[in-house]
Amino acid sequence: MTRIPDAVAVASLDTHRLIVAVPNEGPAEVSCNLPRPVAASVLRQLADGLDSPAGRCETALATGRPCPVHDAPTSPSRALLDAGAEAAPGAARGMAKAQRPASLDALLSYVAATMTHEQQATEEPPALTVDDVRDALAFNAGDRDQVLATLRDVLLDTTATRTPEQALAAARILLEAHARQIAALVEAHHRATRSRWGLTRSTRGLLTGYEGARKIVTAYAAGLADEQALAEGAANEQVEP
């Protein structure tokens, strides 16, 4: 028959700064609203206290009894403040002198690994992807200069990390769009000139030059698009098993 506890304590981060729950089965659960170095120091001080109630100062080690100065009872909130002020030295002294129980070391190792993993997951910024650049282009489609507005947004987005390959991909996409903008401007000027002056001996060379410039710029844009397609294809092949 399952034992029914005499009392159940309910704790939350509204009333507590650090909560560690160790069930009979399964991993420990950690909730914390302290800075991580402070929380780690609190756990280490708890481990030191469980390992040796007599304390770690010279007086306690010499007499074998709790030191009236260093081992005097303190309030939990005061202990947390002291832990924040003496996190590094206290941890170093405790780890150098203490031989903790193996089960306690396992718990502390698990808590430290969990907090480190959560911190890395929280702090790791997202990478700049080609989809981000293309989405920004689509978002700025109604802007007076779509590519210029998108370049501004990409340069201002300092939260996203970018490797040289990702930066090169963003440059290809933006330059391709810019080249197609220029080609469209040349084509519009070609049509306007022909509509206004017609195809005559004096305008034939000018119109031919416009058409040649449009083809050159369009070919440049197509080349950038082909290079980017090849780069994305190679990247996808490396990801696939």
mmCIF file of C-alpha atoms in Angstrom:
data_model
loop_
_atom_site.group_PDB
_atom_site.id
_atom_site.type_symbol
_atom_site.label_atom_id
_atom_site.label_comp_id
_atom_site.label_asym_id
_atom_site.label_seq_id
_atom_site.Cartn_x
_atom_site.Cartn_y
_atom_site.Cartn_z
ATOM 1 C CA MET A 1 0.000 0.000 0.000
ATOM 2 C CA THR A 2 1.297 3.422 -0.925
ATOM 3 C CA ARG A 3 2.243 5.553 2.079
ATOM 4 C CA ILE A 4 0.199 8.716 2.450
ATOM 5 C CA PRO A 5 2.353 11.641 3.649
ATOM 6 C CA ASP A 6 1.361 13.554 6.756
ATOM 7 C CA ALA A 7 1.696 16.885 4.952
ATOM 8 C CA VAL A 8 2.341 18.143 1.460
ATOM 9 C CA ALA A 9 4.361 21.311 0.949
ATOM 10 C CA VAL A 10 3.585 23.395 -2.103
ATOM 11 C CA ALA A 11 6.435 25.572 -3.366
ATOM 12 C CA SER A 12 6.683 27.889 -6.336
ATOM 13 C CA LEU A 13 9.127 30.443 -7.668
ATOM 14 C CA ASP A 14 6.825 33.130 -6.268
ATOM 15 C CA THR A 15 7.921 32.143 -2.745
ATOM 16 C CA HIS A 16 11.231 30.326 -3.338
ATOM 17 C CA ARG A 17 14.388 31.155 -5.246
ATOM 18 C CA LEU A 18 15.631 27.600 -5.900
ATOM 19 C CA ILE A 19 13.599 24.382 -5.890
ATOM 20 C CA VAL A 20 15.180 20.937 -6.393
ATOM 21 C CA ALA A 21 12.814 17.960 -6.407
ATOM 22 C CA VAL A 22 14.349 14.455 -6.348
ATOM 23 C CA PRO A 23 11.706 11.751 -6.931
ATOM 24 C CA ASN A 24 12.196 8.089 -6.013
ATOM 25 C CA GLU A 25 12.298 7.295 -9.717
ATOM 26 C CA GLY A 26 13.255 9.440 -12.681
ATOM 27 C CA PRO A 27 15.448 12.506 -13.043
ATOM 28 C CA ALA A 28 15.580 15.407 -10.640
ATOM 29 C CA GLU A 29 13.616 18.544 -11.445
ATOM 30 C CA VAL A 30 15.128 22.003 -10.983
ATOM 31 C CA SER A 31 13.315 25.349 -10.904
ATOM 32 C CA CYS A 32 15.339 28.481 -10.327
ATOM 33 C CA ASN A 33 15.063 32.258 -10.656
ATOM 34 C CA LEU A 34 18.580 32.937 -9.345
ATOM 35 C CA PRO A 35 21.582 33.742 -11.534
ATOM 36 C CA ARG A 36 23.122 30.408 -12.469
ATOM 37 C CA PRO A 37 26.483 30.985 -10.730
ATOM 38 C CA VAL A 38 24.633 31.867 -7.517
ATOM 39 C CA ALA A 39 22.420 28.767 -7.768
ATOM 40 C CA ALA A 40 25.455 26.559 -8.319
ATOM 41 C CA SER A 41 27.153 28.097 -5.282
ATOM 42 C CA VAL A 42 24.059 27.506 -3.124
ATOM 43 C CA LEU A 43 24.014 23.831 -4.110
ATOM 44 C CA ARG A 44 27.700 23.460 -3.344
ATOM 45 C CA GLN A 45 27.270 25.105 0.072
ATOM 46 C CA LEU A 46 24.381 22.760 0.831
ATOM 47 C CA ALA A 47 26.593 19.836 -0.127
ATOM 48 C CA ASP A 48 29.382 21.092 2.120
ATOM 49 C CA GLY A 49 26.947 21.504 5.003
ATOM 50 C CA LEU A 50 25.558 17.968 4.582
ATOM 51 C CA ASP A 51 29.032 16.511 4.303
ATOM 52 C CA SER A 52 30.388 18.160 7.452
ATOM 53 C CA PRO A 53 28.022 19.881 9.906
ATOM 54 C CA ALA A 54 31.050 21.168 11.767
ATOM 55 C CA GLY A 55 31.886 23.579 8.948
ATOM 56 C CA ARG A 56 35.062 24.202 7.003
ATOM 57 C CA CYS A 57 36.812 27.112 8.679
ATOM 58 C CA GLU A 58 40.036 26.627 10.682
ATOM 59 C CA THR A 59 38.227 26.775 14.029
ATOM 60 C CA ALA A 60 35.750 24.083 13.075
ATOM 61 C CA LEU A 61 38.436 21.812 11.646
ATOM 62 C CA ALA A 62 40.575 22.212 14.763
ATOM 63 C CA THR A 63 37.812 21.686 17.350
ATOM 64 C CA GLY A 64 35.492 19.357 15.458
ATOM 65 C CA ARG A 65 32.557 21.548 16.459
ATOM 66 C CA PRO A 66 30.583 24.172 14.525
ATOM 67 C CA CYS A 67 32.250 27.547 14.442
ATOM 68 C CA PRO A 68 30.205 30.182 16.363
ATOM 69 C CA VAL A 69 31.052 32.770 13.682
ATOM 70 C CA HIS A 70 31.004 30.966 10.356
ATOM 71 C CA ASP A 71 28.448 28.252 11.191
ATOM 72 C CA ALA A 72 25.883 30.423 12.942
ATOM 73 C CA PRO A 73 22.342 29.873 11.626
ATOM 74 C CA THR A 74 21.329 32.363 8.965
ATOM 75 C CA SER A 75 18.072 33.041 7.210
ATOM 76 C CA PRO A 76 17.589 31.473 3.743
ATOM 77 C CA SER A 77 17.453 34.887 2.078
ATOM 78 C CA ARG A 78 20.675 35.973 3.785
ATOM 79 C CA ALA A 79 22.364 32.733 2.739
ATOM 80 C CA LEU A 80 21.406 33.406 -0.862
ATOM 81 C CA LEU A 81 22.863 36.902 -0.727
ATOM 82 C CA ASP A 82 26.066 35.602 0.819
ATOM 83 C CA ALA A 83 26.236 32.919 -1.837
ATOM 84 C CA GLY A 84 26.062 35.503 -4.562
ATOM 85 C CA ALA A 85 28.878 37.530 -3.017
ATOM 86 C CA GLU A 86 31.172 34.574 -2.322
ATOM 87 C CA ALA A 87 30.224 32.142 -5.068
ATOM 88 C CA ALA A 88 33.623 31.453 -6.592
ATOM 89 C CA PRO A 89 35.872 31.417 -3.458
ATOM 90 C CA GLY A 90 33.394 29.393 -1.418
ATOM 91 C CA ALA A 91 32.988 26.799 -4.138
ATOM 92 C CA ALA A 92 36.729 26.465 -4.630
ATOM 93 C CA ARG A 93 37.417 25.974 -0.898
ATOM 94 C CA GLY A 94 34.577 23.495 -0.514
ATOM 95 C CA MET A 95 35.590 21.401 -3.502
ATOM 96 C CA ALA A 96 39.237 21.363 -2.386
ATOM 97 C CA LYS A 97 38.551 20.152 1.174
ATOM 98 C CA ALA A 98 35.349 18.125 0.945
ATOM 99 C CA GLN A 99 34.817 14.482 0.088
ATOM 100 C CA ARG A 100 31.120 14.457 -0.739
ATOM 101 C CA PRO A 101 28.915 11.346 -0.853
ATOM 102 C CA ALA A 102 28.716 9.778 -4.317
ATOM 103 C CA SER A 103 24.936 10.174 -4.520
ATOM 104 C CA LEU A 104 25.203 13.874 -3.735
ATOM 105 C CA ASP A 105 27.898 14.319 -6.399
ATOM 106 C CA ALA A 106 25.607 12.632 -8.917
ATOM 107 C CA LEU A 107 22.761 14.992 -8.045
ATOM 108 C CA LEU A 108 24.970 18.078 -8.297
ATOM 109 C CA SER A 109 26.415 16.879 -11.608
ATOM 110 C CA TYR A 110 22.943 16.361 -13.012
ATOM 111 C CA VAL A 111 21.731 19.776 -11.833
ATOM 112 C CA ALA A 112 24.822 21.511 -13.267
ATOM 113 C CA ALA A 113 24.471 19.710 -16.602
ATOM 114 C CA THR A 114 20.769 20.567 -16.814
ATOM 115 C CA MET A 115 21.345 24.250 -16.049
ATOM 116 C CA THR A 116 24.239 24.450 -18.529
ATOM 117 C CA HIS A 117 22.152 22.849 -21.274
ATOM 118 C CA GLU A 118 19.216 25.191 -20.616
ATOM 119 C CA GLN A 119 21.532 28.213 -20.613
ATOM 120 C CA GLN A 120 23.103 27.222 -23.948
ATOM 121 C CA ALA A 121 19.685 26.595 -25.480
ATOM 122 C CA THR A 122 18.469 29.973 -24.259
ATOM 123 C CA GLU A 123 21.525 32.003 -25.208
ATOM 124 C CA GLU A 124 22.294 30.451 -28.594
ATOM 125 C CA PRO A 125 21.045 32.915 -31.219
ATOM 126 C CA PRO A 126 19.368 31.737 -34.415
ATOM 127 C CA ALA A 127 21.331 31.543 -37.663
ATOM 128 C CA LEU A 128 20.578 33.696 -40.697
ATOM 129 C CA THR A 129 19.020 31.433 -43.335
ATOM 130 C CA VAL A 130 18.176 31.945 -46.998
ATOM 131 C CA ASP A 131 14.501 31.677 -46.062
ATOM 132 C CA ASP A 132 14.938 34.632 -43.719
ATOM 133 C CA VAL A 133 16.382 36.743 -46.544
ATOM 134 C CA ARG A 134 13.673 35.727 -49.003
ATOM 135 C CA ASP A 135 10.948 36.356 -46.429
ATOM 136 C CA ALA A 136 12.410 39.819 -45.828
ATOM 137 C CA LEU A 137 12.331 40.501 -49.578
ATOM 138 C CA ALA A 138 8.701 39.440 -49.737
ATOM 139 C CA PHE A 139 7.855 41.573 -46.710
ATOM 140 C CA ASN A 140 9.423 44.645 -48.341
ATOM 141 C CA ALA A 141 7.788 44.051 -51.722
ATOM 142 C CA GLY A 142 5.676 47.189 -51.371
ATOM 143 C CA ASP A 143 8.620 49.403 -50.420
ATOM 144 C CA ARG A 144 9.900 52.066 -52.802
ATOM 145 C CA ASP A 145 13.195 50.171 -53.053
ATOM 146 C CA GLN A 146 12.587 46.565 -52.047
ATOM 147 C CA VAL A 147 16.216 45.425 -52.084
ATOM 148 C CA LEU A 148 17.540 48.461 -50.224
ATOM 149 C CA ALA A 149 14.948 48.004 -47.465
ATOM 150 C CA THR A 150 15.778 44.303 -47.195
ATOM 151 C CA LEU A 151 19.516 44.979 -47.035
ATOM 152 C CA ARG A 152 18.837 47.420 -44.215
ATOM 153 C CA ASP A 153 16.836 44.819 -42.293
ATOM 154 C CA VAL A 154 19.458 42.109 -42.748
ATOM 155 C CA LEU A 155 22.291 44.382 -41.623
ATOM 156 C CA LEU A 156 20.316 45.589 -38.600
ATOM 157 C CA ASP A 157 19.484 42.053 -37.474
ATOM 158 C CA THR A 158 22.466 41.586 -35.168
ATOM 159 C CA THR A 159 20.719 38.832 -33.179
ATOM 160 C CA ALA A 160 21.183 36.262 -35.956
ATOM 161 C CA THR A 161 24.559 34.597 -36.324
ATOM 162 C CA ARG A 162 25.987 34.155 -39.809
ATOM 163 C CA THR A 163 28.805 32.056 -41.171
ATOM 164 C CA PRO A 164 30.734 33.141 -44.285
ATOM 165 C CA GLU A 165 28.610 30.721 -46.336
ATOM 166 C CA GLN A 166 25.361 32.150 -44.954
ATOM 167 C CA ALA A 167 26.535 35.716 -45.585
ATOM 168 C CA LEU A 168 27.502 34.774 -49.148
ATOM 169 C CA ALA A 169 24.088 33.220 -49.735
ATOM 170 C CA ALA A 170 22.368 36.377 -48.465
ATOM 171 C CA ALA A 171 24.565 38.486 -50.762
ATOM 172 C CA ARG A 172 23.705 36.345 -53.795
ATOM 173 C CA ILE A 173 19.970 36.594 -53.126
ATOM 174 C CA LEU A 174 20.036 40.361 -52.582
ATOM 175 C CA LEU A 175 22.315 41.076 -55.558
ATOM 176 C CA GLU A 176 20.178 38.907 -57.815
ATOM 177 C CA ALA A 177 17.071 40.840 -56.790
ATOM 178 C CA HIS A 178 18.939 44.127 -57.269
ATOM 179 C CA ALA A 179 20.130 43.094 -60.728
ATOM 180 C CA ARG A 180 16.587 42.205 -61.758
ATOM 181 C CA GLN A 181 15.465 45.607 -60.478
ATOM 182 C CA ILE A 182 18.036 47.293 -62.725
ATOM 183 C CA ALA A 183 17.028 45.126 -65.684
ATOM 184 C CA ALA A 184 13.401 46.127 -65.157
ATOM 185 C CA LEU A 185 14.377 49.824 -65.049
ATOM 186 C CA VAL A 186 16.357 49.505 -68.285
ATOM 187 C CA GLU A 187 13.455 47.708 -69.958
ATOM 188 C CA ALA A 188 11.003 50.387 -68.806
ATOM 189 C CA HIS A 189 13.278 53.136 -70.156
ATOM 190 C CA HIS A 190 13.618 51.219 -73.447
ATOM 191 C CA ARG A 191 9.837 51.038 -73.851
ATOM 192 C CA ALA A 192 9.341 54.682 -72.904
ATOM 193 C CA THR A 193 11.971 55.854 -75.424
ATOM 194 C CA ARG A 194 10.538 53.739 -78.231
ATOM 195 C CA SER A 195 6.991 54.851 -77.452
ATOM 196 C CA ARG A 196 7.997 58.502 -77.473
ATOM 197 C CA TRP A 197 10.409 58.625 -80.422
ATOM 198 C CA GLY A 198 9.668 55.439 -82.311
ATOM 199 C CA LEU A 199 12.214 53.236 -84.081
ATOM 200 C CA THR A 200 14.183 55.527 -86.357
ATOM 201 C CA ARG A 201 17.716 55.705 -87.701
ATOM 202 C CA SER A 202 18.684 58.056 -84.855
ATOM 203 C CA THR A 203 17.071 55.977 -82.059
ATOM 204 C CA ARG A 204 18.001 52.498 -83.338
ATOM 205 C CA GLY A 205 21.470 52.524 -81.760
ATOM 206 C CA LEU A 206 20.152 53.861 -78.442
ATOM 207 C CA LEU A 207 17.406 51.250 -78.243
ATOM 208 C CA THR A 208 19.859 48.497 -79.168
ATOM 209 C CA GLY A 209 22.155 49.639 -76.352
ATOM 210 C CA TYR A 210 19.285 49.534 -73.873
ATOM 211 C CA GLU A 211 18.396 46.017 -74.956
ATOM 212 C CA GLY A 212 22.011 44.863 -74.719
ATOM 213 C CA ALA A 213 22.375 46.319 -71.223
ATOM 214 C CA ARG A 214 19.176 44.619 -70.087
ATOM 215 C CA LYS A 215 20.393 41.240 -71.343
ATOM 216 C CA ILE A 216 23.761 41.623 -69.613
ATOM 217 C CA VAL A 217 22.206 42.511 -66.279
ATOM 218 C CA THR A 218 19.598 39.731 -66.617
ATOM 219 C CA ALA A 219 22.336 37.197 -67.352
ATOM 220 C CA TYR A 220 24.233 38.361 -64.249
ATOM 221 C CA ALA A 221 21.114 37.852 -62.113
ATOM 222 C CA ALA A 222 20.550 34.411 -63.612
ATOM 223 C CA GLY A 223 24.148 33.453 -62.857
ATOM 224 C CA LEU A 224 23.733 34.427 -59.204
ATOM 225 C CA ALA A 225 20.514 32.416 -58.989
ATOM 226 C CA ASP A 226 22.247 29.350 -60.484
ATOM 227 C CA GLU A 227 25.164 29.633 -58.046
ATOM 228 C CA GLN A 228 22.796 29.888 -55.101
ATOM 229 C CA ALA A 229 20.749 26.900 -56.287
ATOM 230 C CA LEU A 230 23.926 24.811 -56.545
ATOM 231 C CA ALA A 231 25.060 25.903 -53.074
ATOM 232 C CA GLU A 232 21.695 25.034 -51.517
ATOM 233 C CA GLY A 233 21.665 21.686 -53.301
ATOM 234 C CA ALA A 234 25.118 20.819 -51.972
ATOM 235 C CA ALA A 235 24.098 21.849 -48.448
ATOM 236 C CA ASN A 236 20.983 19.666 -48.592
ATOM 237 C CA GLU A 237 23.032 16.669 -49.750
ATOM 238 C CA GLN A 238 25.321 17.061 -46.723
ATOM 239 C CA VAL A 239 22.352 17.154 -44.335
ATOM 240 C CA GLU A 240 20.605 14.106 -45.799
ATOM 241 C CA PRO A 241 21.860 10.750 -44.404
#
